[in-house]
């Protein structure tokens, strides 16, 4: 071995990727074929060690000499003259990074191998680490906002009318009356968009400028870290993280301050779960003496192409030349050493380091991070009412064209008839009034203020003021679970032991029994440690306190909880499941406290103050497949070996000894919405444990079917005939008034879906406890679907049982959407309730979009975490809750509330009112424009079809503003029922979702009213026409204004003080203004009795029939709300 020339560990002579080529001159002492065989063996070993990933390694001759290690195809390795050995070593390093050769040529392949201390050219190939939530930049703002406004036919029509006034032949009246309203609407909209985007920009800048420490090589012994902003971090940087720091990019965990190489992270902004997750550092780097040694490491990290799934990661960590202590020292390890990396070795960006410090190696930045890939860009939301009015505007435009063309045709297309058509179009432009847009926008502002000033739902913020009417038409509610329906605070509520049951109120009895058991039985328990057959037979007659001690002791030992002492001396528990923390806190409350835990030992403190120490021999962690968690411990004092296990009743029932109470009691607890765990134990003799250990070790080193073999060994040696100790019931506390809120929403015709990142078992419990599932309703679980046949069978079953509640996991949901998207959505949207578990943020958003597109109904999404942002933005209406998980959801939402129960008031009262009022207001404003256009048409028809304005200048300006605006706008204060009735009878809300308040039917009714009234006023005025043309203007205009005031009065259901004031004040203003407009009004005629009776007759003819019709309808077919009054 000493004859082999060794290389220095410097970078000299390495390729760009940091690999050392061997020259022909250096391998003369050793035959090429020997080296080749060794290298091939090494590759083989590496492949075998990787288990299931062996198919990733292929024959050497498939490699292309020019292929890159990055898989980008555009970066070739430096050409180095190499012999066979060099070629072999290069192939070896490529294989060690685990890349598929077939992908080496593909430029779109984004998998990467990143050496430690990568060159700038390599780092610059990856996206910058920028957070960007802005919608616009300085160049795109103006074009996008203008497009968003003018894609509406409504606004485009006004723009064309306003532009037409600059053509002299088409000019009618003041230009300002056409341009000003449109300019006002545009300025308000653009100002609002600019302000919103500016706020987003400030938030982005704050996130991008957060400082992080990175490790950098330094020549002296001084500091080897440098502080850089988050936006300057690059792939390959080594980042030092401190406690409570946000992880700035996706990184592989190399070292932690904890000697065991583990750390906890909070992932609530990524998957919505507030329980802490355990992450494990790469073993090879955790063993290093300090962080500085990372800088001298000749290693590389391979990472697969970035994907959305936060639960999977495929990568390898490779050390090419291990650190040698001296020049002559030959490391006796396989070169290169390869370690597989999985999701538990990775810290995703946007998670937070919960305790200690850590060093990470960045693999994905910016747009390639999981957090960014799981968020979608917000689109501009438009209310359904705005779209409906846009449709009506097109019909009105057609009416305008028809009128104009009809009048010119009746005139026989004389002279410049095409100019006459355009002049008529502009004369009739009031049919589509610009004031409609202004009125509706002002109405929305009033609704927003009413919502924010409501004392019963304090803290509610309206962030998108264009959508209040949407709240009145929701048919699907998609809700998050953790933090939205629940508080995510677990509490142990029940302990059942077959013959005895302890509820929440009798826990002090447990503490008393436990104290006596540990006090009296301490010596007895220690002396008789090894169980004899006689003792086991006595089990049934054993006194209650020692049975209780057994179950509490088992609960205090069988878990994955780590106690952490805070700076102020208090103790907190860390675990990946809040259920486990709740149980350990409960054992502490009854007197048995977990005081120390590491990977090999656990210490408990008894009620008497004594310490019990246990060695941890084996842990079998909880998985969603096994649904149970086991641990083998040895009492250091007596040497007794115990196998303890806890898990779901469905799997534990066949593992424990026969009993007659387990099934019944788990059913009872589940109906109460408690999360149940069965606790059991088995005493093992030293021989039994030794036999298990031998078999388990043999299974663990198998290359094929290792996992299955280990599971079968545990089942064969340990998991049978366990002594059933007890059953625990843990409650996830619900948010205030969740049950009542869900029931009210369901009665209002809203279908509720729960989308959560949590486990199926948990979600099922919450669905029951929140009464999302009705009592005795069948719950159909769909999980782990793999084939299209399975999916088809499930869909056929659901089709035949539409009254059930579907519970489905994310994997099966994705398969259903991939294979039978339309069928799946069609069937599930008919179900009364759907619960989707293990959903990624993108899946939640996809479901929201699918329901919207398939049903064409309004969808509301509500959530409280960063993982809900995509779903909130994909919905028609997004509601964010300000919760424990921060304000991310609240800031991205259209409406922000403090708790879930505020949703009832928001939808049933404010939403219902906003929609009804806007529908009424819109139709009235259209009626106001139509009636004057009909009068113009009748006038023109009688006067030889001349395109001359009936009312000019100030009369037209006054009609749309001062003479009618206040009374018409006061309709936004109208209400048909009071607040209490709206909340007692949610069925009133169901009626609105059909969209009958504003439909083609109601629109044509108003159209007919306008035609009748316009014609009646004009014809009556002409019949009563005296000698002067001036009089017809004053008579008809006065009749028109009074008619409008009476129509507003007829439309009002509940009078408000402002309504009365607006009617009286408007009439007063009109009377006063007559004196100041002598060019339109003959004062002598106006104050005469002739004028008064003629106006009275005209108004009676136009308004009285409508009052009679309204009276008859209220008797024959009253509205649903009027029946309740």
Short mmCIF file of C-alpha atoms in Angstrom, two decimals, residues 401-596:
data_model
loop_
_atom_site.label_atom_id
_atom_site.label_comp_id
_atom_site.label_asym_id
_atom_site.label_seq_id
_atom_site.Cartn_x
_atom_site.Cartn_y
_atom_site.Cartn_z
CA UNK A 401 -78.18 50.30 -31.56
CA UNK A 402 -81.65 49.03 -32.37
CA UNK A 403 -83.29 52.30 -31.25
CA UNK A 404 -80.80 54.46 -33.18
CA UNK A 405 -81.00 52.38 -36.31
CA UNK A 406 -84.79 52.14 -36.05
CA UNK A 407 -85.26 55.90 -35.85
CA UNK A 408 -82.96 56.52 -38.83
CA UNK A 409 -84.73 53.76 -40.82
CA UNK A 410 -88.15 55.24 -40.05
CA UNK A 411 -86.79 58.51 -41.40
CA UNK A 412 -85.91 56.70 -44.67
CA UNK A 413 -82.08 56.93 -44.35
CA UNK A 414 -82.08 60.56 -45.53
CA UNK A 415 -78.96 62.75 -45.83
CA UNK A 416 -75.88 61.77 -43.82
CA UNK A 417 -77.78 58.98 -42.09
CA UNK A 418 -74.65 57.27 -40.68
CA UNK A 419 -73.77 60.44 -38.75
CA UNK A 420 -77.37 60.54 -37.48
CA UNK A 421 -76.99 56.93 -36.28
CA UNK A 422 -73.92 57.94 -34.26
CA UNK A 423 -75.62 61.06 -32.88
CA UNK A 424 -78.58 58.94 -31.77
CA UNK A 425 -76.16 56.44 -30.19
CA UNK A 426 -74.61 59.25 -28.14
CA UNK A 427 -78.05 60.69 -27.28
CA UNK A 428 -79.06 57.27 -25.97
CA UNK A 429 -75.71 56.65 -24.22
CA UNK A 430 -77.44 57.34 -20.89
CA UNK A 431 -79.06 53.90 -21.34
CA UNK A 432 -75.72 52.53 -20.08
CA UNK A 433 -74.97 55.10 -17.39
CA UNK A 434 -71.36 55.67 -16.29
CA UNK A 435 -72.87 56.61 -12.93
CA UNK A 436 -73.73 52.91 -12.51
CA UNK A 437 -70.05 52.11 -12.09
CA UNK A 438 -69.55 55.05 -9.70
CA UNK A 439 -72.65 54.13 -7.66
CA UNK A 440 -71.67 50.47 -7.35
CA UNK A 441 -68.07 51.30 -6.34
CA UNK A 442 -69.33 53.76 -3.72
CA UNK A 443 -71.80 51.10 -2.55
CA UNK A 444 -68.97 48.58 -2.12
CA UNK A 445 -67.09 51.12 0.02
CA UNK A 446 -70.17 51.57 2.23
CA UNK A 447 -70.52 47.77 2.67
CA UNK A 448 -66.81 47.48 3.53
CA UNK A 449 -67.17 50.18 6.20
CA UNK A 450 -70.26 48.47 7.64
CA UNK A 451 -68.35 45.16 7.89
CA UNK A 452 -65.29 46.74 9.53
CA UNK A 453 -67.39 48.77 11.99
CA UNK A 454 -69.51 45.81 13.13
CA UNK A 455 -68.93 45.48 16.88
CA UNK A 456 -70.00 41.80 16.89
CA UNK A 457 -67.17 40.77 14.55
CA UNK A 458 -64.30 42.96 15.85
CA UNK A 459 -60.98 42.98 14.01
CA UNK A 460 -62.55 42.10 10.65
CA UNK A 461 -60.66 43.77 7.78
CA UNK A 462 -61.85 44.10 4.17
CA UNK A 463 -58.73 43.92 2.00
CA UNK A 464 -60.48 43.61 -1.37
CA UNK A 465 -63.32 46.12 -1.38
CA UNK A 466 -64.60 44.97 -4.81
CA UNK A 467 -66.04 41.70 -3.50
CA UNK A 468 -68.57 42.27 -0.67
CA UNK A 469 -71.50 41.12 -2.87
CA UNK A 470 -69.75 37.79 -3.44
CA UNK A 471 -70.20 36.99 0.25
CA UNK A 472 -73.93 36.73 -0.42
CA UNK A 473 -73.64 33.98 -3.03
CA UNK A 474 -71.28 31.37 -1.56
CA UNK A 475 -72.24 27.72 -2.25
CA UNK A 476 -68.99 25.92 -1.37
CA UNK A 477 -66.84 26.58 1.68
CA UNK A 478 -63.35 25.04 1.68
CA UNK A 479 -61.80 25.18 5.12
CA UNK A 480 -58.42 24.34 6.59
CA UNK A 481 -58.49 22.29 9.83
CA UNK A 482 -55.58 23.18 12.09
CA UNK A 483 -55.99 26.64 13.57
CA UNK A 484 -59.17 27.30 11.57
CA UNK A 485 -61.66 24.77 12.96
CA UNK A 486 -59.39 23.73 15.85
CA UNK A 487 -57.12 25.64 18.21
CA UNK A 488 -54.43 22.94 17.81
CA UNK A 489 -54.28 22.60 21.59
CA UNK A 490 -54.41 18.96 22.67
CA UNK A 491 -55.71 17.84 26.02
CA UNK A 492 -55.97 14.35 27.49
CA UNK A 493 -59.65 13.91 28.40
CA UNK A 494 -60.17 10.21 29.20
CA UNK A 495 -58.37 7.13 30.38
CA UNK A 496 -60.22 3.81 30.17
CA UNK A 497 -58.86 0.59 31.69
CA UNK A 498 -61.63 -1.90 31.04
CA UNK A 499 -63.19 -2.00 34.49
CA UNK A 500 -62.43 1.61 35.36
CA UNK A 501 -62.74 4.86 33.44
CA UNK A 502 -61.33 8.25 34.43
CA UNK A 503 -62.81 11.40 32.92
CA UNK A 504 -61.31 14.88 32.81
CA UNK A 505 -62.88 15.79 36.15
CA UNK A 506 -61.48 12.78 38.03
CA UNK A 507 -57.78 13.18 37.17
CA UNK A 508 -56.94 14.14 40.78
CA UNK A 509 -58.09 10.62 41.74
CA UNK A 510 -55.51 9.23 39.28
CA UNK A 511 -52.78 11.35 40.89
CA UNK A 512 -53.78 10.11 44.36
CA UNK A 513 -53.80 6.42 43.30
CA UNK A 514 -50.46 6.88 41.51
CA UNK A 515 -48.81 8.44 44.55
CA UNK A 516 -49.95 5.56 46.73
CA UNK A 517 -48.81 2.98 44.14
CA UNK A 518 -45.32 4.44 43.84
CA UNK A 519 -45.05 5.01 47.58
CA UNK A 520 -46.28 1.63 48.82
CA UNK A 521 -45.15 -0.58 45.97
CA UNK A 522 -41.69 0.89 45.41
CA UNK A 523 -39.84 -1.79 47.36
CA UNK A 524 -42.25 -4.53 46.28
CA UNK A 525 -41.93 -3.59 42.60
CA UNK A 526 -38.15 -3.57 42.80
CA UNK A 527 -37.77 -6.96 44.57
CA UNK A 528 -40.22 -8.90 42.38
CA UNK A 529 -39.08 -7.62 39.04
CA UNK A 530 -39.10 -10.81 37.00
CA UNK A 531 -42.68 -11.97 36.47
CA UNK A 532 -43.58 -15.59 37.29
CA UNK A 533 -46.56 -17.49 35.90
CA UNK A 534 -48.37 -17.23 39.25
CA UNK A 535 -47.98 -13.46 39.28
CA UNK A 536 -49.35 -13.15 35.75
CA UNK A 537 -52.36 -15.24 36.75
CA UNK A 538 -52.98 -12.80 39.59
CA UNK A 539 -53.24 -9.93 37.07
CA UNK A 540 -57.05 -9.84 37.16
CA UNK A 541 -57.18 -9.54 40.97
CA UNK A 542 -54.38 -7.02 41.29
CA UNK A 543 -55.33 -3.85 43.07
CA UNK A 544 -56.39 -0.83 41.03
CA UNK A 545 -53.52 1.49 41.96
CA UNK A 546 -50.79 -0.81 40.59
CA UNK A 547 -52.76 -1.29 37.34
CA UNK A 548 -53.00 2.46 37.09
CA UNK A 549 -49.26 2.74 37.74
CA UNK A 550 -48.56 0.34 34.87
CA UNK A 551 -50.62 2.28 32.35
CA UNK A 552 -49.26 5.72 33.41
CA UNK A 553 -45.68 4.41 33.39
CA UNK A 554 -46.19 2.97 29.90
CA UNK A 555 -47.58 6.29 28.66
CA UNK A 556 -44.63 8.13 30.20
CA UNK A 557 -42.15 5.83 28.41
CA UNK A 558 -43.73 5.02 25.03
CA UNK A 559 -43.29 8.20 22.97
CA UNK A 560 -40.84 10.32 20.98
CA UNK A 561 -40.95 13.39 23.23
CA UNK A 562 -37.82 15.29 24.27
CA UNK A 563 -37.89 17.61 27.30
CA UNK A 564 -36.07 20.92 26.72
CA UNK A 565 -35.07 23.32 29.49
CA UNK A 566 -35.66 26.94 28.49
CA UNK A 567 -33.46 29.91 29.41
CA UNK A 568 -35.75 30.76 32.33
CA UNK A 569 -35.53 27.24 33.76
CA UNK A 570 -38.99 26.06 32.67
CA UNK A 571 -39.45 22.74 30.90
CA UNK A 572 -41.07 22.41 27.47
CA UNK A 573 -41.69 19.25 25.50
CA UNK A 574 -40.77 18.84 21.83
CA UNK A 575 -42.27 16.18 19.60
CA UNK A 576 -43.45 15.76 16.04
CA UNK A 577 -47.00 15.03 17.24
CA UNK A 578 -49.04 17.27 19.56
CA UNK A 579 -50.93 14.14 20.77
CA UNK A 580 -47.74 12.77 22.32
CA UNK A 581 -46.97 16.08 24.03
CA UNK A 582 -50.52 16.14 25.46
CA UNK A 583 -50.10 12.64 26.93
CA UNK A 584 -46.66 13.40 28.44
CA UNK A 585 -48.02 16.65 29.91
CA UNK A 586 -50.85 14.62 31.40
CA UNK A 587 -48.47 12.09 33.01
CA UNK A 588 -46.62 15.10 34.46
CA UNK A 589 -49.89 16.52 35.84
CA UNK A 590 -50.66 13.24 37.66
CA UNK A 591 -47.15 13.04 39.12
CA UNK A 592 -44.90 11.10 36.72
CA UNK A 593 -42.59 13.59 34.99
CA UNK A 594 -40.23 13.08 32.05
CA UNK A 595 -37.06 14.94 33.09
CA UNK A 596 -34.39 13.70 30.65
#
